[in-house]
Amino acid sequence: MEEAKRYTKDGKVADYIPELGNANPDDLSIAINYPDGRCISAGDIDKNITLQSISKVITLALVLMERGFRYVFERVGMEPTGDPFNSIAKLETMAPAKPLNPMINAGALVVTHMLKGDSVEDRFNRLLGFIRELAGGPSVGFSEKVARSEFESAHLNRALCYFLKQHNIITEDVEILLDLYTKQCAVEMNCLDLARIGMIFAMDGVDPLNGKRIMPEDVARICKTFMVTCGMYNASGEFAIKIGIPAKSGVSGGIMGAVPGKFGIGIFGPALDEKGNSVAGLKLLELLSKNYRLSMF
Ligand code: DON
């Protein structure tokens, strides 16, 4: 922590969602959750983080369970892009205009579109219930303020939705989809909860404390694979070489890691690099991976 904390100065908090601009760039915290229930942590662990893009991997897990692999992968691909997370470029140059993977915004919007339910409330409540089950407690909440702030400023995501709608990849009203997507991104928790979710992925979808299977093994495996190939956007290749842990980042500065068969990691450090990943969080993971030989490669 002490070594990594120095790197918070090298980043900037995201402010394209105005409410996220209020975060303290000096914050840094980490929690590690083991399958036997032990949890170790350091730093500002009481601070809450909105999931932002970390929610993409969790929504994908629920949608794979609700719709099945075939339905989902007919609508979203499996390949990394090498482009920024909110890029529209590949949608136009690839045919058909199916997003390349579920971790970029275009793909995540399609995944959220596939969430079953009769209303935004119904769909969001089921997702929140699933997230609470993964986190193992009711402490997981949702920031209305962050959701509204993103909803009112999400012009690029609106553009992605309209493009996808033009090509019949999504069919619902764009404002309804954005309402649900921005709520999903504003689900809020601390890094202890985040570490516990990472642990469930690390343990192939089973809660080891009570033996309950929360998601099928194949769903956990697919999610972890996307975390390796696309979890850190256009920094995923470098991340795999330097760190080698399935992980997913978000612009709030969160990173969820899942060390297969070992433990889950939750990090919060809102100062970001130019690709939207937590600068000190990445440093922390790099040190952990090197010191404890955590790379899966
Ligand atoms: O859609 C957005 O722009 C945000 N709600 C989430 C983006 C994000 O977290 C990308 N992360 N690095």
Short mmCIF file of N, CA, C and O in Angstrom, two decimals, residues 72-204:
data_model
loop_
_atom_site.label_atom_id
_atom_site.label_comp_id
_atom_site.label_asym_id
_atom_site.label_seq_id
_atom_site.Cartn_x
_atom_site.Cartn_y
_atom_site.Cartn_z
N VAL A 72 -26.94 -15.05 -26.24
CA VAL A 72 -26.09 -13.90 -25.90
C VAL A 72 -25.03 -13.69 -26.98
O VAL A 72 -24.86 -12.57 -27.48
N PHE A 73 -24.35 -14.76 -27.38
CA PHE A 73 -23.23 -14.57 -28.31
C PHE A 73 -23.67 -14.43 -29.78
O PHE A 73 -22.84 -14.17 -30.64
N GLU A 74 -24.96 -14.56 -30.02
CA GLU A 74 -25.47 -14.14 -31.34
C GLU A 74 -25.52 -12.62 -31.42
O GLU A 74 -25.55 -12.04 -32.49
N ARG A 75 -25.55 -11.96 -30.25
CA ARG A 75 -25.74 -10.51 -30.21
C ARG A 75 -24.50 -9.72 -29.79
O ARG A 75 -24.43 -8.51 -29.96
N VAL A 76 -23.54 -10.40 -29.18
CA VAL A 76 -22.30 -9.73 -28.78
C VAL A 76 -21.15 -10.72 -28.96
O VAL A 76 -21.32 -11.92 -28.75
N GLY A 77 -19.98 -10.19 -29.40
CA GLY A 77 -18.87 -11.08 -29.74
C GLY A 77 -17.97 -11.43 -28.57
O GLY A 77 -18.31 -11.18 -27.40
N MET A 78 -16.82 -12.05 -28.91
CA MET A 78 -15.90 -12.55 -27.87
C MET A 78 -14.49 -12.01 -28.06
O MET A 78 -13.56 -12.52 -27.45
N GLU A 79 -14.31 -11.02 -28.93
CA GLU A 79 -12.94 -10.60 -29.26
C GLU A 79 -12.56 -9.25 -28.66
O GLU A 79 -13.36 -8.32 -28.66
N PRO A 80 -11.31 -9.14 -28.17
CA PRO A 80 -10.82 -7.83 -27.68
C PRO A 80 -10.77 -6.80 -28.81
O PRO A 80 -10.71 -7.18 -29.98
N THR A 81 -10.79 -5.51 -28.46
CA THR A 81 -10.80 -4.51 -29.53
C THR A 81 -9.51 -3.70 -29.66
O THR A 81 -9.18 -3.25 -30.74
N GLY A 82 -8.82 -3.44 -28.57
CA GLY A 82 -7.67 -2.54 -28.64
C GLY A 82 -8.07 -1.07 -28.77
O GLY A 82 -7.24 -0.20 -28.93
N ASP A 83 -9.39 -0.80 -28.67
CA ASP A 83 -9.88 0.59 -28.74
C ASP A 83 -10.29 1.04 -27.34
O ASP A 83 -10.54 0.21 -26.47
N PRO A 84 -10.42 2.37 -27.13
CA PRO A 84 -10.94 2.85 -25.85
C PRO A 84 -12.33 2.25 -25.56
O PRO A 84 -13.06 1.88 -26.48
N PHE A 85 -12.71 2.22 -24.26
CA PHE A 85 -13.94 1.51 -23.86
C PHE A 85 -15.21 2.07 -24.47
O PHE A 85 -16.19 1.37 -24.64
N ASN A 86 -15.19 3.38 -24.80
CA ASN A 86 -16.44 3.97 -25.31
C ASN A 86 -16.38 4.25 -26.81
O ASN A 86 -17.18 5.01 -27.34
N SER A 87 -15.45 3.58 -27.50
CA SER A 87 -15.28 3.85 -28.94
C SER A 87 -16.47 3.34 -29.76
O SER A 87 -17.04 2.28 -29.48
N ILE A 88 -16.78 4.08 -30.80
CA ILE A 88 -17.89 3.69 -31.70
C ILE A 88 -17.31 3.13 -33.01
O ILE A 88 -18.01 2.55 -33.82
N ALA A 89 -15.97 3.29 -33.19
CA ALA A 89 -15.35 3.04 -34.49
C ALA A 89 -15.64 1.65 -35.05
O ALA A 89 -16.07 1.51 -36.20
N LYS A 90 -15.44 0.59 -34.24
CA LYS A 90 -15.57 -0.78 -34.78
C LYS A 90 -17.00 -1.11 -35.18
O LYS A 90 -17.22 -1.94 -36.06
N LEU A 91 -17.97 -0.44 -34.54
CA LEU A 91 -19.37 -0.74 -34.89
C LEU A 91 -19.62 -0.42 -36.35
O LEU A 91 -20.39 -1.07 -37.03
N GLU A 92 -18.93 0.62 -36.83
CA GLU A 92 -19.16 1.02 -38.21
C GLU A 92 -18.33 0.21 -39.20
O GLU A 92 -18.78 -0.08 -40.30
N THR A 93 -17.12 -0.19 -38.78
CA THR A 93 -16.25 -0.85 -39.76
C THR A 93 -16.43 -2.36 -39.80
O THR A 93 -16.00 -3.00 -40.75
N MET A 94 -17.05 -2.94 -38.76
CA MET A 94 -17.26 -4.39 -38.77
C MET A 94 -18.67 -4.68 -39.29
O MET A 94 -19.61 -3.96 -38.99
N ALA A 95 -18.84 -5.75 -39.99
CA ALA A 95 -20.19 -6.14 -40.41
C ALA A 95 -20.44 -7.58 -39.95
O ALA A 95 -19.55 -8.41 -40.15
N PRO A 96 -21.56 -7.95 -39.36
CA PRO A 96 -22.64 -7.04 -38.96
C PRO A 96 -22.21 -6.17 -37.77
O PRO A 96 -21.22 -6.48 -37.13
N ALA A 97 -23.00 -5.14 -37.49
CA ALA A 97 -22.63 -4.16 -36.48
C ALA A 97 -22.81 -4.69 -35.06
O ALA A 97 -23.37 -4.03 -34.20
N LYS A 98 -22.30 -5.90 -34.84
CA LYS A 98 -22.45 -6.53 -33.52
C LYS A 98 -21.23 -6.14 -32.69
O LYS A 98 -20.10 -6.27 -33.18
N PRO A 99 -21.40 -5.63 -31.45
CA PRO A 99 -20.23 -5.22 -30.67
C PRO A 99 -19.26 -6.38 -30.47
O PRO A 99 -19.66 -7.52 -30.32
N LEU A 100 -17.97 -6.06 -30.45
CA LEU A 100 -16.95 -7.12 -30.42
C LEU A 100 -16.90 -7.90 -29.12
O LEU A 100 -16.57 -9.08 -29.12
N ASN A 101 -17.21 -7.26 -27.98
CA ASN A 101 -17.20 -8.02 -26.71
C ASN A 101 -18.08 -7.30 -25.67
O ASN A 101 -18.40 -6.12 -25.84
N PRO A 102 -18.43 -8.01 -24.60
CA PRO A 102 -19.37 -7.42 -23.62
C PRO A 102 -18.71 -6.48 -22.62
O PRO A 102 -19.40 -5.94 -21.76
N MET A 103 -17.39 -6.25 -22.70
CA MET A 103 -16.71 -5.39 -21.73
C MET A 103 -16.56 -3.95 -22.22
O MET A 103 -16.28 -3.05 -21.45
N ILE A 104 -16.68 -3.73 -23.54
CA ILE A 104 -16.70 -2.35 -24.04
C ILE A 104 -18.14 -1.82 -23.89
O ILE A 104 -19.08 -2.60 -23.78
N ASN A 105 -18.28 -0.50 -23.92
CA ASN A 105 -19.62 0.06 -23.67
C ASN A 105 -20.67 -0.46 -24.65
O ASN A 105 -21.79 -0.79 -24.25
N ALA A 106 -20.33 -0.52 -25.95
CA ALA A 106 -21.32 -0.96 -26.93
C ALA A 106 -21.83 -2.36 -26.57
O ALA A 106 -23.04 -2.63 -26.58
N GLY A 107 -20.91 -3.26 -26.25
CA GLY A 107 -21.29 -4.63 -25.89
C GLY A 107 -22.06 -4.69 -24.59
O GLY A 107 -23.02 -5.45 -24.44
N ALA A 108 -21.64 -3.88 -23.61
CA ALA A 108 -22.31 -3.89 -22.31
C ALA A 108 -23.75 -3.38 -22.43
O ALA A 108 -24.65 -3.87 -21.76
N LEU A 109 -23.96 -2.40 -23.31
CA LEU A 109 -25.32 -1.89 -23.51
C LEU A 109 -26.21 -2.98 -24.09
O LEU A 109 -27.38 -3.13 -23.70
N VAL A 110 -25.65 -3.79 -24.99
CA VAL A 110 -26.43 -4.90 -25.56
C VAL A 110 -26.72 -5.94 -24.47
O VAL A 110 -27.84 -6.49 -24.40
N VAL A 111 -25.75 -6.21 -23.60
CA VAL A 111 -25.96 -7.18 -22.52
C VAL A 111 -27.06 -6.67 -21.57
O VAL A 111 -27.97 -7.41 -21.20
N THR A 112 -27.00 -5.40 -21.21
CA THR A 112 -28.02 -4.84 -20.31
C THR A 112 -29.40 -4.91 -20.98
O THR A 112 -30.40 -5.21 -20.34
N HIS A 113 -29.43 -4.66 -22.28
CA HIS A 113 -30.68 -4.76 -23.05
C HIS A 113 -31.28 -6.17 -22.91
O HIS A 113 -32.49 -6.33 -22.91
N MET A 114 -30.42 -7.18 -22.74
CA MET A 114 -30.92 -8.56 -22.66
C MET A 114 -31.42 -8.94 -21.27
O MET A 114 -31.95 -10.05 -21.08
N LEU A 115 -31.25 -8.06 -20.25
CA LEU A 115 -31.75 -8.39 -18.90
C LEU A 115 -33.26 -8.56 -18.95
O LEU A 115 -33.97 -7.68 -19.45
N LYS A 116 -33.74 -9.67 -18.44
CA LYS A 116 -35.18 -9.95 -18.51
C LYS A 116 -35.97 -9.15 -17.48
O LYS A 116 -35.44 -8.86 -16.40
N GLY A 117 -37.22 -8.84 -17.79
CA GLY A 117 -38.09 -8.18 -16.81
C GLY A 117 -39.07 -7.25 -17.50
O GLY A 117 -38.90 -6.91 -18.67
N ASP A 118 -40.11 -6.82 -16.75
CA ASP A 118 -41.18 -6.03 -17.34
C ASP A 118 -40.93 -4.53 -17.29
O ASP A 118 -41.56 -3.76 -17.99
N SER A 119 -40.07 -4.10 -16.37
CA SER A 119 -39.82 -2.67 -16.23
C SER A 119 -38.37 -2.47 -15.81
O SER A 119 -37.70 -3.43 -15.40
N VAL A 120 -37.90 -1.23 -15.88
CA VAL A 120 -36.53 -0.92 -15.44
C VAL A 120 -36.38 -1.34 -13.98
O VAL A 120 -35.39 -1.97 -13.58
N GLU A 121 -37.41 -1.05 -13.18
CA GLU A 121 -37.36 -1.36 -11.75
C GLU A 121 -37.21 -2.86 -11.52
O GLU A 121 -36.36 -3.31 -10.75
N ASP A 122 -38.02 -3.61 -12.21
CA ASP A 122 -38.02 -5.06 -12.09
C ASP A 122 -36.65 -5.64 -12.51
O ASP A 122 -36.05 -6.45 -11.81
N ARG A 123 -36.12 -5.17 -13.63
CA ARG A 123 -34.84 -5.68 -14.15
C ARG A 123 -33.71 -5.27 -13.22
O ARG A 123 -32.82 -6.07 -12.89
N PHE A 124 -33.75 -4.00 -12.77
CA PHE A 124 -32.66 -3.53 -11.90
C PHE A 124 -32.70 -4.25 -10.55
O PHE A 124 -31.66 -4.64 -10.01
N ASN A 125 -33.90 -4.47 -10.01
CA ASN A 125 -33.98 -5.13 -8.71
C ASN A 125 -33.47 -6.56 -8.77
O ASN A 125 -32.85 -7.05 -7.83
N ARG A 126 -33.72 -7.24 -9.89
CA ARG A 126 -33.19 -8.61 -10.01
C ARG A 126 -31.67 -8.60 -10.08
O ARG A 126 -30.98 -9.41 -9.46
N LEU A 127 -31.12 -7.63 -10.83
CA LEU A 127 -29.66 -7.52 -10.92
C LEU A 127 -29.08 -7.20 -9.53
O LEU A 127 -28.10 -7.81 -9.10
N LEU A 128 -29.71 -6.27 -8.82
CA LEU A 128 -29.22 -5.88 -7.50
C LEU A 128 -29.28 -7.08 -6.53
O LEU A 128 -28.36 -7.30 -5.74
N GLY A 129 -30.34 -7.87 -6.64
CA GLY A 129 -30.46 -9.07 -5.80
C GLY A 129 -29.32 -10.03 -6.07
O GLY A 129 -28.72 -10.61 -5.15
N PHE A 130 -28.98 -10.20 -7.34
CA PHE A 130 -27.88 -11.10 -7.73
C PHE A 130 -26.55 -10.56 -7.19
O PHE A 130 -25.73 -11.30 -6.64
N ILE A 131 -26.35 -9.24 -7.30
CA ILE A 131 -25.10 -8.64 -6.81
C ILE A 131 -25.00 -8.81 -5.28
O ILE A 131 -23.94 -9.12 -4.74
N ARG A 132 -26.14 -8.65 -4.60
CA ARG A 132 -26.13 -8.82 -3.12
C ARG A 132 -25.82 -10.26 -2.75
O ARG A 132 -25.13 -10.52 -1.77
N GLU A 133 -26.32 -11.20 -3.56
CA GLU A 133 -26.02 -12.61 -3.28
C GLU A 133 -24.52 -12.87 -3.44
O GLU A 133 -23.89 -13.53 -2.62
N LEU A 134 -23.94 -12.29 -4.49
CA LEU A 134 -22.49 -12.46 -4.72
C LEU A 134 -21.68 -11.81 -3.61
O LEU A 134 -20.67 -12.36 -3.15
N ALA A 135 -22.12 -10.63 -3.17
CA ALA A 135 -21.36 -9.90 -2.15
C ALA A 135 -21.62 -10.47 -0.76
O ALA A 135 -20.89 -10.15 0.18
N GLY A 136 -22.64 -11.31 -0.64
CA GLY A 136 -22.90 -11.99 0.61
C GLY A 136 -23.54 -11.11 1.66
O GLY A 136 -23.43 -11.40 2.85
N GLY A 137 -24.22 -10.06 1.26
CA GLY A 137 -24.87 -9.23 2.29
C GLY A 137 -25.69 -8.12 1.69
O GLY A 137 -25.55 -7.80 0.51
N PRO A 138 -26.55 -7.53 2.49
CA PRO A 138 -27.45 -6.50 2.00
C PRO A 138 -26.80 -5.12 1.96
O PRO A 138 -27.44 -4.15 1.56
N SER A 139 -25.50 -5.00 2.35
CA SER A 139 -24.89 -3.67 2.44
C SER A 139 -24.72 -3.01 1.06
O SER A 139 -24.51 -1.81 0.97
N VAL A 140 -24.82 -3.81 0.00
CA VAL A 140 -24.67 -3.25 -1.35
C VAL A 140 -25.84 -2.31 -1.66
O VAL A 140 -27.00 -2.69 -1.48
N GLY A 141 -25.53 -1.10 -2.11
CA GLY A 141 -26.58 -0.13 -2.39
C GLY A 141 -26.50 0.42 -3.81
O GLY A 141 -25.96 -0.23 -4.71
N PHE A 142 -27.01 1.63 -3.96
CA PHE A 142 -27.06 2.21 -5.30
C PHE A 142 -27.07 3.72 -5.15
O PHE A 142 -27.78 4.25 -4.28
N SER A 143 -26.27 4.44 -5.91
CA SER A 143 -26.21 5.89 -5.80
C SER A 143 -27.09 6.54 -6.87
O SER A 143 -26.72 6.59 -8.05
N GLU A 144 -28.23 7.03 -6.43
CA GLU A 144 -29.17 7.72 -7.31
C GLU A 144 -28.48 8.92 -7.98
O GLU A 144 -28.66 9.18 -9.17
N LYS A 145 -27.65 9.62 -7.17
CA LYS A 145 -26.97 10.83 -7.66
C LYS A 145 -26.03 10.52 -8.82
O LYS A 145 -26.02 11.21 -9.84
N VAL A 146 -25.22 9.44 -8.65
CA VAL A 146 -24.27 9.07 -9.71
C VAL A 146 -25.03 8.61 -10.95
O VAL A 146 -24.69 8.96 -12.08
N ALA A 147 -26.09 7.82 -10.73
CA ALA A 147 -26.89 7.34 -11.87
C ALA A 147 -27.46 8.52 -12.65
O ALA A 147 -27.36 8.57 -13.88
N ARG A 148 -28.03 9.50 -11.91
CA ARG A 148 -28.64 10.64 -12.60
C ARG A 148 -27.58 11.46 -13.32
O ARG A 148 -27.76 11.90 -14.45
N SER A 149 -26.44 11.64 -12.65
CA SER A 149 -25.37 12.43 -13.25
C SER A 149 -24.91 11.79 -14.57
O SER A 149 -24.70 12.49 -15.57
N GLU A 150 -24.79 10.46 -14.59
CA GLU A 150 -24.39 9.81 -15.84
C GLU A 150 -25.51 9.86 -16.87
O GLU A 150 -25.26 10.14 -18.05
N PHE A 151 -26.76 9.62 -16.42
CA PHE A 151 -27.89 9.62 -17.36
C PHE A 151 -27.97 10.95 -18.12
O PHE A 151 -28.20 11.00 -19.32
N GLU A 152 -27.72 12.04 -17.36
CA GLU A 152 -27.86 13.37 -17.97
C GLU A 152 -26.69 13.74 -18.88
O GLU A 152 -26.77 14.68 -19.65
N SER A 153 -25.57 13.01 -18.77
CA SER A 153 -24.40 13.41 -19.56
C SER A 153 -23.92 12.31 -20.52
O SER A 153 -22.87 12.44 -21.15
N ALA A 154 -24.72 11.23 -20.66
CA ALA A 154 -24.24 10.06 -21.41
C ALA A 154 -24.49 10.17 -22.91
O ALA A 154 -25.11 9.29 -23.52
N HIS A 155 -23.99 11.25 -23.51
CA HIS A 155 -24.30 11.47 -24.93
C HIS A 155 -23.62 10.45 -25.83
O HIS A 155 -24.19 10.01 -26.83
N LEU A 156 -22.41 10.05 -25.47
CA LEU A 156 -21.70 9.05 -26.28
C LEU A 156 -22.41 7.69 -26.18
O LEU A 156 -22.59 6.99 -27.19
N ASN A 157 -22.80 7.30 -24.97
CA ASN A 157 -23.54 6.04 -24.83
C ASN A 157 -24.87 6.10 -25.57
O ASN A 157 -25.31 5.10 -26.14
N ARG A 158 -25.52 7.28 -25.58
CA ARG A 158 -26.76 7.43 -26.36
C ARG A 158 -26.46 7.19 -27.84
O ARG A 158 -27.21 6.51 -28.53
N ALA A 159 -25.35 7.75 -28.30
CA ALA A 159 -24.98 7.57 -29.72
C ALA A 159 -24.76 6.08 -30.02
O ALA A 159 -25.23 5.58 -31.05
N LEU A 160 -24.09 5.38 -29.11
CA LEU A 160 -23.86 3.94 -29.31
C LEU A 160 -25.20 3.21 -29.40
O LEU A 160 -25.42 2.35 -30.27
N CYS A 161 -26.12 3.56 -28.49
CA CYS A 161 -27.44 2.91 -28.48
C CYS A 161 -28.19 3.14 -29.79
O CYS A 161 -28.78 2.22 -30.35
N TYR A 162 -28.19 4.40 -30.25
CA TYR A 162 -28.92 4.68 -31.50
C TYR A 162 -28.31 3.93 -32.68
O TYR A 162 -29.02 3.43 -33.55
N PHE A 163 -26.99 3.84 -32.69
CA PHE A 163 -26.33 3.08 -33.76
C PHE A 163 -26.78 1.62 -33.70
O PHE A 163 -27.15 1.02 -34.71
N LEU A 164 -26.77 1.05 -32.48
CA LEU A 164 -27.16 -0.35 -32.32
C LEU A 164 -28.63 -0.56 -32.65
O LEU A 164 -29.02 -1.60 -33.18
N LYS A 165 -29.43 0.44 -32.35
CA LYS A 165 -30.87 0.33 -32.65
C LYS A 165 -31.11 0.37 -34.16
O LYS A 165 -31.92 -0.39 -34.69
N GLN A 166 -30.38 1.23 -34.83
CA GLN A 166 -30.49 1.32 -36.29
C GLN A 166 -30.23 -0.05 -36.93
O GLN A 166 -30.84 -0.41 -37.93
N HIS A 167 -29.30 -0.82 -36.31
CA HIS A 167 -28.93 -2.12 -36.87
C HIS A 167 -29.66 -3.28 -36.21
O HIS A 167 -29.25 -4.43 -36.33
N ASN A 168 -30.74 -2.95 -35.48
CA ASN A 168 -31.60 -3.97 -34.85
C ASN A 168 -30.89 -4.87 -33.84
O ASN A 168 -31.34 -5.97 -33.57
N ILE A 169 -29.76 -4.41 -33.31
CA ILE A 169 -29.08 -5.21 -32.26
C ILE A 169 -29.80 -4.96 -30.94
O ILE A 169 -29.90 -5.84 -30.11
N ILE A 170 -30.25 -3.71 -30.73
CA ILE A 170 -31.16 -3.47 -29.62
C ILE A 170 -32.50 -3.00 -30.20
O ILE A 170 -32.54 -2.40 -31.28
N THR A 171 -33.56 -3.28 -29.45
CA THR A 171 -34.89 -2.95 -29.98
C THR A 171 -35.68 -2.06 -29.04
O THR A 171 -36.70 -1.51 -29.44
N GLU A 172 -35.24 -1.91 -27.79
CA GLU A 172 -36.05 -1.13 -26.85
C GLU A 172 -35.77 0.37 -26.96
O GLU A 172 -34.82 0.79 -27.65
N ASP A 173 -36.57 1.15 -26.25
CA ASP A 173 -36.41 2.59 -26.21
C ASP A 173 -35.04 2.94 -25.60
O ASP A 173 -34.67 2.41 -24.54
N VAL A 174 -34.30 3.81 -26.27
CA VAL A 174 -32.93 4.13 -25.84
C VAL A 174 -32.89 4.74 -24.44
O VAL A 174 -32.04 4.41 -23.62
N GLU A 175 -33.86 5.61 -24.13
CA GLU A 175 -33.86 6.26 -22.80
C GLU A 175 -34.11 5.23 -21.70
O GLU A 175 -33.54 5.32 -20.61
N ILE A 176 -34.93 4.24 -21.99
CA ILE A 176 -35.19 3.19 -20.99
C ILE A 176 -33.93 2.35 -20.76
O ILE A 176 -33.52 2.08 -19.63
N LEU A 177 -33.26 2.00 -21.85
CA LEU A 177 -32.03 1.21 -21.72
C LEU A 177 -30.96 2.00 -20.96
O LEU A 177 -30.28 1.47 -20.07
N LEU A 178 -30.84 3.30 -21.28
CA LEU A 178 -29.83 4.12 -20.57
C LEU A 178 -30.16 4.29 -19.10
O LEU A 178 -29.27 4.32 -18.25
N ASP A 179 -31.45 4.36 -18.78
CA ASP A 179 -31.88 4.46 -17.39
C ASP A 179 -31.38 3.21 -16.64
O ASP A 179 -30.76 3.29 -15.57
N LEU A 180 -31.61 2.04 -17.23
CA LEU A 180 -31.20 0.79 -16.58
C LEU A 180 -29.67 0.68 -16.52
O LEU A 180 -29.09 0.33 -15.48
N TYR A 181 -29.00 1.01 -17.62
CA TYR A 181 -27.54 0.89 -17.68
C TYR A 181 -26.86 1.83 -16.67
O TYR A 181 -25.92 1.44 -15.97
N THR A 182 -27.36 3.07 -16.57
CA THR A 182 -26.70 4.01 -15.65
C THR A 182 -26.98 3.61 -14.20
O THR A 182 -26.14 3.84 -13.32
N LYS A 183 -28.11 2.98 -13.93
CA LYS A 183 -28.38 2.48 -12.57
C LYS A 183 -27.43 1.32 -12.27
O LYS A 183 -26.86 1.23 -11.18
N GLN A 184 -27.28 0.43 -13.23
CA GLN A 184 -26.36 -0.71 -13.06
C GLN A 184 -24.94 -0.21 -12.73
O GLN A 184 -24.28 -0.73 -11.83
N CYS A 185 -24.49 0.82 -13.43
CA CYS A 185 -23.14 1.36 -13.21
C CYS A 185 -23.03 2.05 -11.85
O CYS A 185 -21.93 2.21 -11.32
N ALA A 186 -24.18 2.48 -11.28
CA ALA A 186 -24.16 3.23 -10.02
C ALA A 186 -24.39 2.34 -8.80
O ALA A 186 -24.58 2.85 -7.70
N VAL A 187 -24.39 1.03 -8.98
CA VAL A 187 -24.45 0.12 -7.82
C VAL A 187 -23.20 0.38 -6.99
O VAL A 187 -22.10 0.50 -7.52
N GLU A 188 -23.42 0.47 -5.67
CA GLU A 188 -22.37 1.01 -4.79
C GLU A 188 -22.01 0.01 -3.69
O GLU A 188 -22.91 -0.63 -3.12
N MET A 189 -20.73 -0.10 -3.39
CA MET A 189 -20.28 -1.01 -2.32
C MET A 189 -18.89 -0.59 -1.87
O MET A 189 -18.27 0.28 -2.48
N ASN A 190 -18.38 -1.21 -0.81
CA ASN A 190 -16.99 -0.92 -0.43
C ASN A 190 -16.07 -2.01 -0.98
O ASN A 190 -16.54 -2.98 -1.59
N CYS A 191 -14.76 -1.85 -0.77
CA CYS A 191 -13.86 -2.80 -1.44
C CYS A 191 -13.88 -4.19 -0.79
O CYS A 191 -13.46 -5.16 -1.42
N LEU A 192 -14.42 -4.30 0.42
CA LEU A 192 -14.57 -5.63 1.04
C LEU A 192 -15.62 -6.43 0.27
O LEU A 192 -15.43 -7.61 -0.03
N ASP A 193 -16.76 -5.77 -0.05
CA ASP A 193 -17.80 -6.44 -0.84
C ASP A 193 -17.27 -6.84 -2.22
O ASP A 193 -17.55 -7.93 -2.73
N LEU A 194 -16.49 -5.93 -2.80
CA LEU A 194 -15.95 -6.18 -4.14
C LEU A 194 -15.02 -7.39 -4.12
O LEU A 194 -15.05 -8.23 -5.04
N ALA A 195 -14.22 -7.49 -3.08
CA ALA A 195 -13.29 -8.63 -2.95
C ALA A 195 -14.06 -9.93 -2.81
O ALA A 195 -13.68 -10.97 -3.36
N ARG A 196 -15.18 -9.87 -2.11
CA ARG A 196 -15.97 -11.09 -1.90
C ARG A 196 -16.59 -11.55 -3.25
O ARG A 196 -16.65 -12.73 -3.55
N ILE A 197 -17.01 -10.58 -4.08
CA ILE A 197 -17.55 -10.96 -5.40
C ILE A 197 -16.44 -11.59 -6.24
O ILE A 197 -16.64 -12.62 -6.90
N GLY A 198 -15.24 -10.99 -6.18
CA GLY A 198 -14.09 -11.56 -6.90
C GLY A 198 -13.82 -12.99 -6.44
O GLY A 198 -13.49 -13.86 -7.25
N MET A 199 -13.98 -13.24 -5.14
CA MET A 199 -13.73 -14.57 -4.60
C MET A 199 -14.71 -15.60 -5.17
O MET A 199 -14.33 -16.73 -5.49
N ILE A 200 -15.98 -15.18 -5.34
CA ILE A 200 -16.97 -16.14 -5.91
C ILE A 200 -16.57 -16.50 -7.35
O ILE A 200 -16.64 -17.67 -7.74
N PHE A 201 -16.12 -15.51 -8.12
CA PHE A 201 -15.63 -15.83 -9.48
C PHE A 201 -14.40 -16.73 -9.39
O PHE A 201 -14.27 -17.69 -10.15
N ALA A 202 -13.50 -16.41 -8.46
CA ALA A 202 -12.27 -17.21 -8.30
C ALA A 202 -12.60 -18.67 -7.97
O ALA A 202 -11.89 -19.59 -8.37
N MET A 203 -13.71 -18.87 -7.23
CA MET A 203 -14.10 -20.22 -6.82
C MET A 203 -15.12 -20.83 -7.79
O MET A 203 -15.95 -21.67 -7.39
N ASP A 204 -15.10 -20.39 -9.03
CA ASP A 204 -15.93 -20.95 -10.10
C ASP A 204 -17.43 -20.86 -9.84
O ASP A 204 -18.21 -21.71 -10.29
#
